[in-house]
Amino acid sequence: MSEGGRKQKTACVTGGNGYIASVLIKMLLENGYAVKTTVRNPDDMAKNSHLKDMQAVGPLTVLRADLLEEGSFDEAVAGCDYAFLIAAPVNLHSKNPEKELIEPAVRGILNVMRSCAKAGTVKRVILTSSAAAVAGRPLQGGGHVLDEESWTDVEYLTAKKSSHWGYGVSKVLAEKEACRFAKEHGINFVSVCPVLTVGAAPATKMDTSLHASLSCYPVASKFPCDEAAFRVLRGIEMATGCMPLVHAADLCRAQMFVAEEDAAAGRYICCSVNTTIVELAHFLADKYPQYTVKTHLLSSGVLEKPRVSLSSARLLGEGFKFKYETLDEIYDDVVAQGKALGVLPN
């Protein structure tokens, strides 16, 4: 029982050793939740040591589950008030995206949704989808504002097969299948579509996927910028029409907001800044002159200004407020995390 004799709220967070999940777990614990989280191998301390550390913050149970193992999430979801679905397959360099990324994404999300239906206690399921399910579509010219009605064009990505095309397709199909299942089984369901997510996190190993991990690592490694990290950023900008950013703490606050807000429903884009690589590089060079931004990498084909903006007007209109609203506010934390992880020199 929680303070005042009221029942303590319980949340399940899938994929607990991931970047975004680690921030959300800590935030939930700090806000009085009991948390159950899932990992594929609880004994792997190289990936899970931060979870052990967070058990000092509040009641956190770490359980084994695998997206592709039917029923393996039953125990984690049982008795929970909320289920935050963050775990997802990430295989950006797969030679066979259909078999190794898209099919596992859909199968995995339905596996967890079945556990939510079976539990009978879950008040709301909150899926962390991705802006990759919103912005992957042909858009000519500039001035486009994308909201929750926008969906990535699966046929376009499948035909074009540009870099990481399977990731966007997997996000669309997984989100739509989860929504369909929720409607058929009477599950209260919302999805959050975050953009490039940066900032400090309890997890010390930063994922490089284009969904739940898109952490500070590829951005921070612009100081100095290596070409592999630049290609990640360039790929996002080319696919999206801008370089959209949100701080991890704001994303997780938004996840909690749509979980707890009675009227929340449907999709929510979570984006606090729409910029470009060029604008970002100039900002970084001015604010952190001690780090060299290799501007020669910016010389061909990059955008001077965003031609697309991802809008969080719906989220803001329902009462949410971003804490980190400018590059200045976001990057103080990003740089501190880069130093802590050894990505940046002190």
mmCIF file of C-alpha atoms in Angstrom:
data_model
loop_
_atom_site.group_PDB
_atom_site.id
_atom_site.type_symbol
_atom_site.label_atom_id
_atom_site.label_comp_id
_atom_site.label_asym_id
_atom_site.label_seq_id
_atom_site.Cartn_x
_atom_site.Cartn_y
_atom_site.Cartn_z
ATOM 1 C CA MET A 1 0.000 0.000 0.000
ATOM 2 C CA SER A 2 1.176 3.516 -0.726
ATOM 3 C CA GLU A 3 1.058 6.550 1.505
ATOM 4 C CA GLY A 4 -2.400 7.227 2.942
ATOM 5 C CA GLY A 5 -3.462 3.597 2.610
ATOM 6 C CA ARG A 6 -4.117 3.879 -1.130
ATOM 7 C CA LYS A 7 -3.052 1.083 -3.428
ATOM 8 C CA GLN A 8 0.314 1.795 -5.017
ATOM 9 C CA LYS A 9 0.116 2.151 -8.784
ATOM 10 C CA THR A 10 2.032 -0.509 -10.683
ATOM 11 C CA ALA A 11 3.506 -0.201 -14.163
ATOM 12 C CA CYS A 12 5.161 -2.646 -16.509
ATOM 13 C CA VAL A 13 7.930 -1.260 -18.728
ATOM 14 C CA THR A 14 9.167 -3.617 -21.438
ATOM 15 C CA GLY A 15 12.791 -3.532 -22.574
ATOM 16 C CA GLY A 16 14.215 -2.258 -19.291
ATOM 17 C CA ASN A 17 17.854 -2.285 -20.393
ATOM 18 C CA GLY A 18 17.125 0.168 -23.204
ATOM 19 C CA TYR A 19 17.897 3.872 -23.173
ATOM 20 C CA ILE A 20 14.378 5.336 -23.049
ATOM 21 C CA ALA A 21 13.039 2.583 -20.804
ATOM 22 C CA SER A 22 15.731 3.263 -18.222
ATOM 23 C CA VAL A 23 14.729 6.935 -18.002
ATOM 24 C CA LEU A 24 11.048 6.037 -17.712
ATOM 25 C CA ILE A 25 11.614 3.404 -15.013
ATOM 26 C CA LYS A 26 13.536 5.850 -12.849
ATOM 27 C CA MET A 27 10.865 8.510 -13.338
ATOM 28 C CA LEU A 28 8.056 6.115 -12.445
ATOM 29 C CA LEU A 29 9.861 4.985 -9.299
ATOM 30 C CA GLU A 30 10.498 8.590 -8.275
ATOM 31 C CA ASN A 31 6.785 9.276 -8.712
ATOM 32 C CA GLY A 32 5.741 6.492 -6.351
ATOM 33 C CA TYR A 33 5.060 3.663 -8.778
ATOM 34 C CA ALA A 34 5.989 0.037 -8.281
ATOM 35 C CA VAL A 35 7.603 -1.087 -11.526
ATOM 36 C CA LYS A 36 8.052 -4.427 -13.224
ATOM 37 C CA THR A 37 10.384 -4.454 -16.194
ATOM 38 C CA THR A 38 11.476 -7.074 -18.688
ATOM 39 C CA VAL A 39 14.827 -7.978 -20.210
ATOM 40 C CA ARG A 40 15.887 -10.993 -22.234
ATOM 41 C CA ASN A 41 18.591 -12.010 -19.755
ATOM 42 C CA PRO A 42 18.289 -10.668 -16.186
ATOM 43 C CA ASP A 43 21.698 -12.138 -15.299
ATOM 44 C CA ASP A 44 23.552 -10.019 -17.874
ATOM 45 C CA MET A 45 24.908 -7.312 -15.580
ATOM 46 C CA ALA A 46 26.797 -5.645 -18.413
ATOM 47 C CA LYS A 47 23.398 -4.568 -19.757
ATOM 48 C CA ASN A 48 21.340 -4.543 -16.553
ATOM 49 C CA SER A 49 23.512 -3.103 -13.778
ATOM 50 C CA HIS A 50 21.603 0.194 -13.879
ATOM 51 C CA LEU A 51 18.404 -1.706 -13.035
ATOM 52 C CA LYS A 52 20.003 -3.151 -9.921
ATOM 53 C CA ASP A 53 21.086 0.360 -8.934
ATOM 54 C CA MET A 54 17.546 1.684 -9.437
ATOM 55 C CA GLN A 55 16.115 -0.867 -7.021
ATOM 56 C CA ALA A 56 17.355 1.506 -4.325
ATOM 57 C CA VAL A 57 15.010 4.197 -5.713
ATOM 58 C CA GLY A 58 11.817 2.162 -5.345
ATOM 59 C CA PRO A 59 10.160 -1.233 -5.803
ATOM 60 C CA LEU A 60 11.532 -2.531 -9.106
ATOM 61 C CA THR A 61 11.205 -6.152 -10.226
ATOM 62 C CA VAL A 62 13.262 -7.379 -13.190
ATOM 63 C CA LEU A 63 11.773 -10.294 -15.114
ATOM 64 C CA ARG A 64 12.819 -12.326 -18.117
ATOM 65 C CA ALA A 65 10.755 -11.994 -21.291
ATOM 66 C CA ASP A 66 11.328 -12.290 -25.018
ATOM 67 C CA LEU A 67 9.209 -10.575 -27.667
ATOM 68 C CA LEU A 68 9.168 -13.714 -29.777
ATOM 69 C CA GLU A 69 8.320 -16.104 -26.932
ATOM 70 C CA GLU A 70 4.564 -16.479 -26.613
ATOM 71 C CA GLY A 71 3.258 -15.691 -23.132
ATOM 72 C CA SER A 72 6.615 -14.646 -21.734
ATOM 73 C CA PHE A 73 5.221 -11.226 -20.730
ATOM 74 C CA ASP A 74 2.290 -12.643 -18.752
ATOM 75 C CA GLU A 75 4.026 -12.431 -15.386
ATOM 76 C CA ALA A 76 5.372 -8.925 -16.007
ATOM 77 C CA VAL A 77 1.987 -7.478 -16.979
ATOM 78 C CA ALA A 78 -0.105 -9.348 -14.407
ATOM 79 C CA GLY A 79 -1.555 -6.982 -11.802
ATOM 80 C CA CYS A 80 -0.277 -3.818 -13.505
ATOM 81 C CA ASP A 81 -2.297 -0.633 -13.888
ATOM 82 C CA TYR A 82 -0.293 0.558 -16.886
ATOM 83 C CA ALA A 83 1.835 -1.164 -19.500
ATOM 84 C CA PHE A 84 4.499 0.893 -21.273
ATOM 85 C CA LEU A 85 5.582 -1.002 -24.382
ATOM 86 C CA ILE A 86 9.070 0.107 -25.361
ATOM 87 C CA ALA A 87 10.891 -3.108 -26.280
ATOM 88 C CA ALA A 88 11.152 -3.612 -30.039
ATOM 89 C CA PRO A 89 13.477 -5.483 -32.382
ATOM 90 C CA VAL A 90 16.228 -3.311 -33.809
ATOM 91 C CA ASN A 91 18.307 -4.638 -36.665
ATOM 92 C CA LEU A 92 19.037 -1.632 -38.820
ATOM 93 C CA HIS A 93 21.643 -3.350 -40.975
ATOM 94 C CA SER A 94 19.635 -6.486 -41.679
ATOM 95 C CA LYS A 95 20.021 -8.042 -45.110
ATOM 96 C CA ASN A 96 16.426 -9.285 -44.854
ATOM 97 C CA PRO A 97 14.330 -6.632 -43.080
ATOM 98 C CA GLU A 98 11.048 -8.440 -43.711
ATOM 99 C CA LYS A 99 12.115 -11.553 -41.804
ATOM 100 C CA GLU A 100 14.550 -10.042 -39.310
ATOM 101 C CA LEU A 101 12.859 -6.733 -38.400
ATOM 102 C CA ILE A 102 9.318 -6.230 -39.713
ATOM 103 C CA GLU A 103 7.799 -9.635 -38.946
ATOM 104 C CA PRO A 104 9.408 -9.840 -35.452
ATOM 105 C CA ALA A 105 8.181 -6.302 -34.646
ATOM 106 C CA VAL A 106 4.561 -7.177 -35.411
ATOM 107 C CA ARG A 107 4.728 -10.598 -33.804
ATOM 108 C CA GLY A 108 6.409 -9.168 -30.707
ATOM 109 C CA ILE A 109 3.937 -6.343 -30.140
ATOM 110 C CA LEU A 110 0.984 -8.714 -30.493
ATOM 111 C CA ASN A 111 2.618 -11.086 -28.017
ATOM 112 C CA VAL A 112 2.767 -8.316 -25.395
ATOM 113 C CA MET A 113 -0.744 -7.088 -26.239
ATOM 114 C CA ARG A 114 -2.093 -10.596 -25.640
ATOM 115 C CA SER A 115 -0.476 -10.556 -22.202
ATOM 116 C CA CYS A 116 -2.134 -7.186 -21.494
ATOM 117 C CA ALA A 117 -5.530 -8.573 -22.481
ATOM 118 C CA LYS A 118 -4.966 -11.677 -20.365
ATOM 119 C CA ALA A 119 -3.997 -9.636 -17.281
ATOM 120 C CA GLY A 120 -7.371 -7.932 -17.007
ATOM 121 C CA THR A 121 -5.965 -5.182 -14.756
ATOM 122 C CA VAL A 122 -4.308 -2.865 -17.283
ATOM 123 C CA LYS A 123 -6.084 0.498 -17.394
ATOM 124 C CA ARG A 124 -4.105 1.727 -20.366
ATOM 125 C CA VAL A 125 -1.397 0.473 -22.725
ATOM 126 C CA ILE A 126 1.119 3.109 -23.846
ATOM 127 C CA LEU A 127 3.111 2.146 -26.930
ATOM 128 C CA THR A 128 6.333 3.967 -27.721
ATOM 129 C CA SER A 129 6.235 4.065 -31.508
ATOM 130 C CA SER A 130 8.401 6.480 -33.502
ATOM 131 C CA ALA A 131 8.412 9.519 -35.739
ATOM 132 C CA ALA A 132 9.611 6.973 -38.305
ATOM 133 C CA ALA A 133 5.950 5.905 -38.422
ATOM 134 C CA VAL A 134 4.890 9.503 -39.176
ATOM 135 C CA ALA A 135 7.298 11.203 -41.573
ATOM 136 C CA GLY A 136 8.486 8.599 -44.077
ATOM 137 C CA ARG A 137 6.601 9.785 -47.144
ATOM 138 C CA PRO A 138 7.316 11.784 -50.314
ATOM 139 C CA LEU A 139 6.816 15.503 -49.680
ATOM 140 C CA GLN A 140 7.725 18.100 -52.300
ATOM 141 C CA GLY A 141 8.910 21.585 -51.372
ATOM 142 C CA GLY A 142 8.837 22.981 -47.841
ATOM 143 C CA GLY A 143 6.547 24.291 -45.141
ATOM 144 C CA HIS A 144 4.995 20.934 -44.287
ATOM 145 C CA VAL A 145 3.628 20.453 -40.770
ATOM 146 C CA LEU A 146 3.002 16.819 -39.868
ATOM 147 C CA ASP A 147 0.621 15.872 -37.099
ATOM 148 C CA GLU A 148 -0.839 12.620 -35.789
ATOM 149 C CA GLU A 149 -2.928 12.129 -38.932
ATOM 150 C CA SER A 150 0.258 11.619 -40.922
ATOM 151 C CA TRP A 151 1.481 8.066 -41.458
ATOM 152 C CA THR A 152 4.649 6.868 -43.117
ATOM 153 C CA ASP A 153 3.921 5.494 -46.582
ATOM 154 C CA VAL A 154 4.758 1.785 -46.333
ATOM 155 C CA GLU A 155 4.438 1.177 -50.081
ATOM 156 C CA TYR A 156 6.760 4.107 -50.809
ATOM 157 C CA LEU A 157 9.437 2.851 -48.384
ATOM 158 C CA THR A 158 9.119 -0.730 -49.591
ATOM 159 C CA ALA A 159 9.519 0.327 -53.220
ATOM 160 C CA LYS A 160 12.325 2.814 -52.611
ATOM 161 C CA LYS A 161 14.277 0.653 -50.133
ATOM 162 C CA SER A 162 16.426 3.545 -48.950
ATOM 163 C CA SER A 163 18.665 3.303 -45.890
ATOM 164 C CA HIS A 164 16.909 1.714 -42.876
ATOM 165 C CA TRP A 165 13.606 1.458 -44.785
ATOM 166 C CA GLY A 166 12.600 -1.631 -42.837
ATOM 167 C CA TYR A 167 12.648 0.275 -39.555
ATOM 168 C CA GLY A 168 9.964 2.743 -40.655
ATOM 169 C CA VAL A 169 7.816 -0.053 -42.051
ATOM 170 C CA SER A 170 8.168 -2.051 -38.833
ATOM 171 C CA LYS A 171 7.053 0.920 -36.743
ATOM 172 C CA VAL A 172 3.962 1.585 -38.860
ATOM 173 C CA LEU A 173 2.830 -2.030 -38.949
ATOM 174 C CA ALA A 174 3.509 -2.662 -35.252
ATOM 175 C CA GLU A 175 1.624 0.475 -34.185
ATOM 176 C CA LYS A 176 -1.355 -0.278 -36.416
ATOM 177 C CA GLU A 177 -1.528 -3.912 -35.316
ATOM 178 C CA ALA A 178 -1.370 -2.929 -31.643
ATOM 179 C CA CYS A 179 -4.169 -0.398 -32.180
ATOM 180 C CA ARG A 180 -6.290 -2.961 -34.035
ATOM 181 C CA PHE A 181 -5.788 -5.564 -31.298
ATOM 182 C CA ALA A 182 -6.647 -3.022 -28.598
ATOM 183 C CA LYS A 183 -9.916 -2.120 -30.287
ATOM 184 C CA GLU A 184 -10.892 -5.758 -30.776
ATOM 185 C CA HIS A 185 -10.193 -6.608 -27.123
ATOM 186 C CA GLY A 186 -11.453 -3.453 -25.435
ATOM 187 C CA ILE A 187 -8.018 -2.270 -24.306
ATOM 188 C CA ASN A 188 -7.478 1.439 -23.624
ATOM 189 C CA PHE A 189 -4.542 2.238 -25.907
ATOM 190 C CA VAL A 190 -2.413 5.271 -26.775
ATOM 191 C CA SER A 191 0.782 5.584 -28.783
ATOM 192 C CA VAL A 192 3.584 8.127 -28.470
ATOM 193 C CA CYS A 193 5.751 8.890 -31.501
ATOM 194 C CA PRO A 194 9.069 10.365 -30.326
ATOM 195 C CA VAL A 195 11.648 11.997 -32.540
ATOM 196 C CA LEU A 196 15.435 11.810 -32.084
ATOM 197 C CA THR A 197 15.710 11.392 -28.327
ATOM 198 C CA VAL A 198 18.746 12.749 -26.478
ATOM 199 C CA GLY A 199 19.913 13.416 -22.941
ATOM 200 C CA ALA A 200 21.129 11.671 -19.826
ATOM 201 C CA ALA A 201 19.876 8.204 -18.869
ATOM 202 C CA PRO A 202 20.573 5.585 -16.181
ATOM 203 C CA ALA A 203 21.445 3.051 -18.890
ATOM 204 C CA THR A 204 25.161 3.326 -19.573
ATOM 205 C CA LYS A 205 25.161 1.511 -22.926
ATOM 206 C CA MET A 206 23.562 3.716 -25.548
ATOM 207 C CA ASP A 207 21.510 2.087 -28.287
ATOM 208 C CA THR A 208 21.955 3.314 -31.828
ATOM 209 C CA SER A 209 18.549 2.313 -33.207
ATOM 210 C CA LEU A 210 16.336 4.873 -34.905
ATOM 211 C CA HIS A 211 13.320 4.332 -32.348
ATOM 212 C CA ALA A 212 13.369 3.955 -28.499
ATOM 213 C CA SER A 213 17.279 4.427 -28.201
ATOM 214 C CA LEU A 214 18.235 7.182 -30.653
ATOM 215 C CA SER A 215 20.198 8.449 -27.721
ATOM 216 C CA CYS A 216 22.710 11.201 -27.203
ATOM 217 C CA TYR A 217 25.552 9.047 -28.529
ATOM 218 C CA PRO A 218 25.265 9.770 -32.276
ATOM 219 C CA VAL A 219 24.650 13.468 -31.598
ATOM 220 C CA ALA A 220 27.312 13.838 -28.946
ATOM 221 C CA SER A 221 29.855 12.122 -31.165
ATOM 222 C CA LYS A 222 29.674 15.173 -33.422
ATOM 223 C CA PHE A 223 32.180 16.519 -30.883
ATOM 224 C CA PRO A 224 34.313 15.575 -32.778
ATOM 225 C CA CYS A 225 32.005 14.251 -35.474
ATOM 226 C CA ASP A 226 32.836 10.845 -36.923
ATOM 227 C CA GLU A 227 31.447 9.983 -40.333
ATOM 228 C CA ALA A 228 29.460 6.935 -39.179
ATOM 229 C CA ALA A 229 27.595 9.050 -36.631
ATOM 230 C CA PHE A 230 27.045 11.738 -39.236
ATOM 231 C CA ARG A 231 25.455 9.199 -41.591
ATOM 232 C CA VAL A 232 22.916 8.338 -38.886
ATOM 233 C CA LEU A 233 21.981 12.001 -38.525
ATOM 234 C CA ARG A 234 21.969 12.525 -42.280
ATOM 235 C CA GLY A 235 19.675 9.520 -42.738
ATOM 236 C CA ILE A 236 17.165 10.955 -40.261
ATOM 237 C CA GLU A 237 17.208 14.351 -41.937
ATOM 238 C CA MET A 238 16.783 12.893 -45.423
ATOM 239 C CA ALA A 239 13.911 10.659 -44.327
ATOM 240 C CA THR A 240 12.148 13.296 -42.247
ATOM 241 C CA GLY A 241 12.866 16.646 -43.893
ATOM 242 C CA CYS A 242 14.306 18.050 -40.673
ATOM 243 C CA MET A 243 16.315 17.073 -37.612
ATOM 244 C CA PRO A 244 13.643 16.795 -34.882
ATOM 245 C CA LEU A 245 14.736 16.521 -31.239
ATOM 246 C CA VAL A 246 13.265 15.836 -27.823
ATOM 247 C CA HIS A 247 14.926 15.396 -24.450
ATOM 248 C CA ALA A 248 14.547 11.915 -22.963
ATOM 249 C CA ALA A 249 13.141 13.339 -19.726
ATOM 250 C CA ASP A 250 10.435 15.206 -21.659
ATOM 251 C CA LEU A 251 9.566 12.096 -23.645
ATOM 252 C CA CYS A 252 9.141 10.047 -20.483
ATOM 253 C CA ARG A 253 7.134 12.805 -18.831
ATOM 254 C CA ALA A 254 4.897 12.741 -21.909
ATOM 255 C CA GLN A 255 4.529 8.958 -21.643
ATOM 256 C CA MET A 256 3.422 9.307 -18.031
ATOM 257 C CA PHE A 257 1.132 12.208 -18.948
ATOM 258 C CA VAL A 258 -0.800 10.251 -21.589
ATOM 259 C CA ALA A 259 -0.950 7.248 -19.258
ATOM 260 C CA GLU A 260 -2.517 9.181 -16.405
ATOM 261 C CA GLU A 261 -4.644 11.716 -18.307
ATOM 262 C CA ASP A 262 -8.149 10.251 -18.485
ATOM 263 C CA ALA A 263 -9.019 11.907 -21.788
ATOM 264 C CA ALA A 264 -5.855 10.801 -23.617
ATOM 265 C CA ALA A 265 -6.497 8.676 -26.699
ATOM 266 C CA GLY A 266 -4.935 7.858 -30.046
ATOM 267 C CA ARG A 267 -1.505 9.055 -31.194
ATOM 268 C CA TYR A 268 0.787 11.767 -29.837
ATOM 269 C CA ILE A 269 3.881 13.178 -31.552
ATOM 270 C CA CYS A 270 6.570 14.117 -29.031
ATOM 271 C CA CYS A 271 8.927 16.739 -30.488
ATOM 272 C CA SER A 272 10.198 19.917 -28.861
ATOM 273 C CA VAL A 273 12.630 21.245 -31.522
ATOM 274 C CA ASN A 274 12.641 21.023 -35.323
ATOM 275 C CA THR A 275 16.056 21.961 -36.695
ATOM 276 C CA THR A 276 18.592 20.807 -39.308
ATOM 277 C CA ILE A 277 22.089 19.368 -39.149
ATOM 278 C CA VAL A 278 23.490 22.685 -40.397
ATOM 279 C CA GLU A 279 21.660 24.693 -37.734
ATOM 280 C CA LEU A 280 22.703 22.163 -35.113
ATOM 281 C CA ALA A 281 26.360 22.269 -36.187
ATOM 282 C CA HIS A 282 26.463 26.065 -36.059
ATOM 283 C CA PHE A 283 24.828 26.052 -32.641
ATOM 284 C CA LEU A 284 27.320 23.482 -31.338
ATOM 285 C CA ALA A 285 30.311 25.333 -32.770
ATOM 286 C CA ASP A 286 29.189 28.584 -31.125
ATOM 287 C CA LYS A 287 28.210 27.119 -27.758
ATOM 288 C CA TYR A 288 31.046 24.612 -27.392
ATOM 289 C CA PRO A 289 34.076 26.055 -29.217
ATOM 290 C CA GLN A 290 36.332 23.642 -27.294
ATOM 291 C CA TYR A 291 34.985 20.829 -29.513
ATOM 292 C CA THR A 292 35.663 20.738 -33.240
ATOM 293 C CA VAL A 293 32.624 20.384 -35.475
ATOM 294 C CA LYS A 294 33.925 19.105 -38.804
ATOM 295 C CA THR A 295 31.938 21.351 -41.065
ATOM 296 C CA HIS A 296 33.383 19.763 -44.235
ATOM 297 C CA LEU A 297 30.858 16.974 -43.687
ATOM 298 C CA LEU A 298 28.076 19.541 -44.160
ATOM 299 C CA SER A 299 29.082 20.592 -47.657
ATOM 300 C CA SER A 300 26.734 18.574 -49.883
ATOM 301 C CA GLY A 301 23.015 17.999 -49.934
ATOM 302 C CA VAL A 302 22.105 19.030 -46.406
ATOM 303 C CA LEU A 303 19.196 21.282 -45.516
ATOM 304 C CA GLU A 304 19.756 24.876 -44.460
ATOM 305 C CA LYS A 305 16.277 25.105 -42.920
ATOM 306 C CA PRO A 306 13.686 22.440 -42.022
ATOM 307 C CA ARG A 307 11.235 21.811 -44.842
ATOM 308 C CA VAL A 308 9.101 19.657 -42.542
ATOM 309 C CA SER A 309 8.077 20.206 -38.928
ATOM 310 C CA LEU A 310 6.703 17.527 -36.638
ATOM 311 C CA SER A 311 4.013 19.091 -34.491
ATOM 312 C CA SER A 312 3.306 18.324 -30.838
ATOM 313 C CA ALA A 313 0.332 20.702 -30.812
ATOM 314 C CA ARG A 314 -2.038 17.912 -29.800
ATOM 315 C CA LEU A 315 0.063 16.932 -26.797
ATOM 316 C CA LEU A 316 0.480 20.564 -25.747
ATOM 317 C CA GLY A 317 -3.198 21.294 -26.303
ATOM 318 C CA GLU A 318 -4.121 18.627 -23.763
ATOM 319 C CA GLY A 319 -2.005 20.272 -21.066
ATOM 320 C CA PHE A 320 1.523 18.885 -21.437
ATOM 321 C CA LYS A 321 4.503 21.252 -21.201
ATOM 322 C CA PHE A 322 8.053 20.584 -22.366
ATOM 323 C CA LYS A 323 10.801 21.336 -19.882
ATOM 324 C CA TYR A 324 13.569 21.394 -22.515
ATOM 325 C CA GLU A 325 12.334 23.615 -25.354
ATOM 326 C CA THR A 326 15.541 24.941 -26.937
ATOM 327 C CA LEU A 327 18.834 23.515 -28.203
ATOM 328 C CA ASP A 328 20.540 25.410 -25.392
ATOM 329 C CA GLU A 329 18.509 23.658 -22.703
ATOM 330 C CA ILE A 330 18.785 20.254 -24.361
ATOM 331 C CA TYR A 331 22.515 20.289 -25.048
ATOM 332 C CA ASP A 332 23.760 21.267 -21.615
ATOM 333 C CA ASP A 333 22.553 17.836 -20.538
ATOM 334 C CA VAL A 334 23.673 16.059 -23.718
ATOM 335 C CA VAL A 335 27.240 17.315 -23.329
ATOM 336 C CA ALA A 336 27.342 16.351 -19.651
ATOM 337 C CA GLN A 337 26.195 12.839 -20.587
ATOM 338 C CA GLY A 338 28.725 12.655 -23.412
ATOM 339 C CA LYS A 339 31.495 13.420 -20.943
ATOM 340 C CA ALA A 340 30.192 10.860 -18.458
ATOM 341 C CA LEU A 341 30.178 8.141 -21.133
ATOM 342 C CA GLY A 342 33.603 9.067 -22.496
ATOM 343 C CA VAL A 343 32.190 10.163 -25.845
ATOM 344 C CA LEU A 344 33.458 13.667 -25.192
ATOM 345 C CA PRO A 345 36.692 14.709 -23.538
ATOM 346 C CA ASN A 346 36.327 16.510 -20.204
#
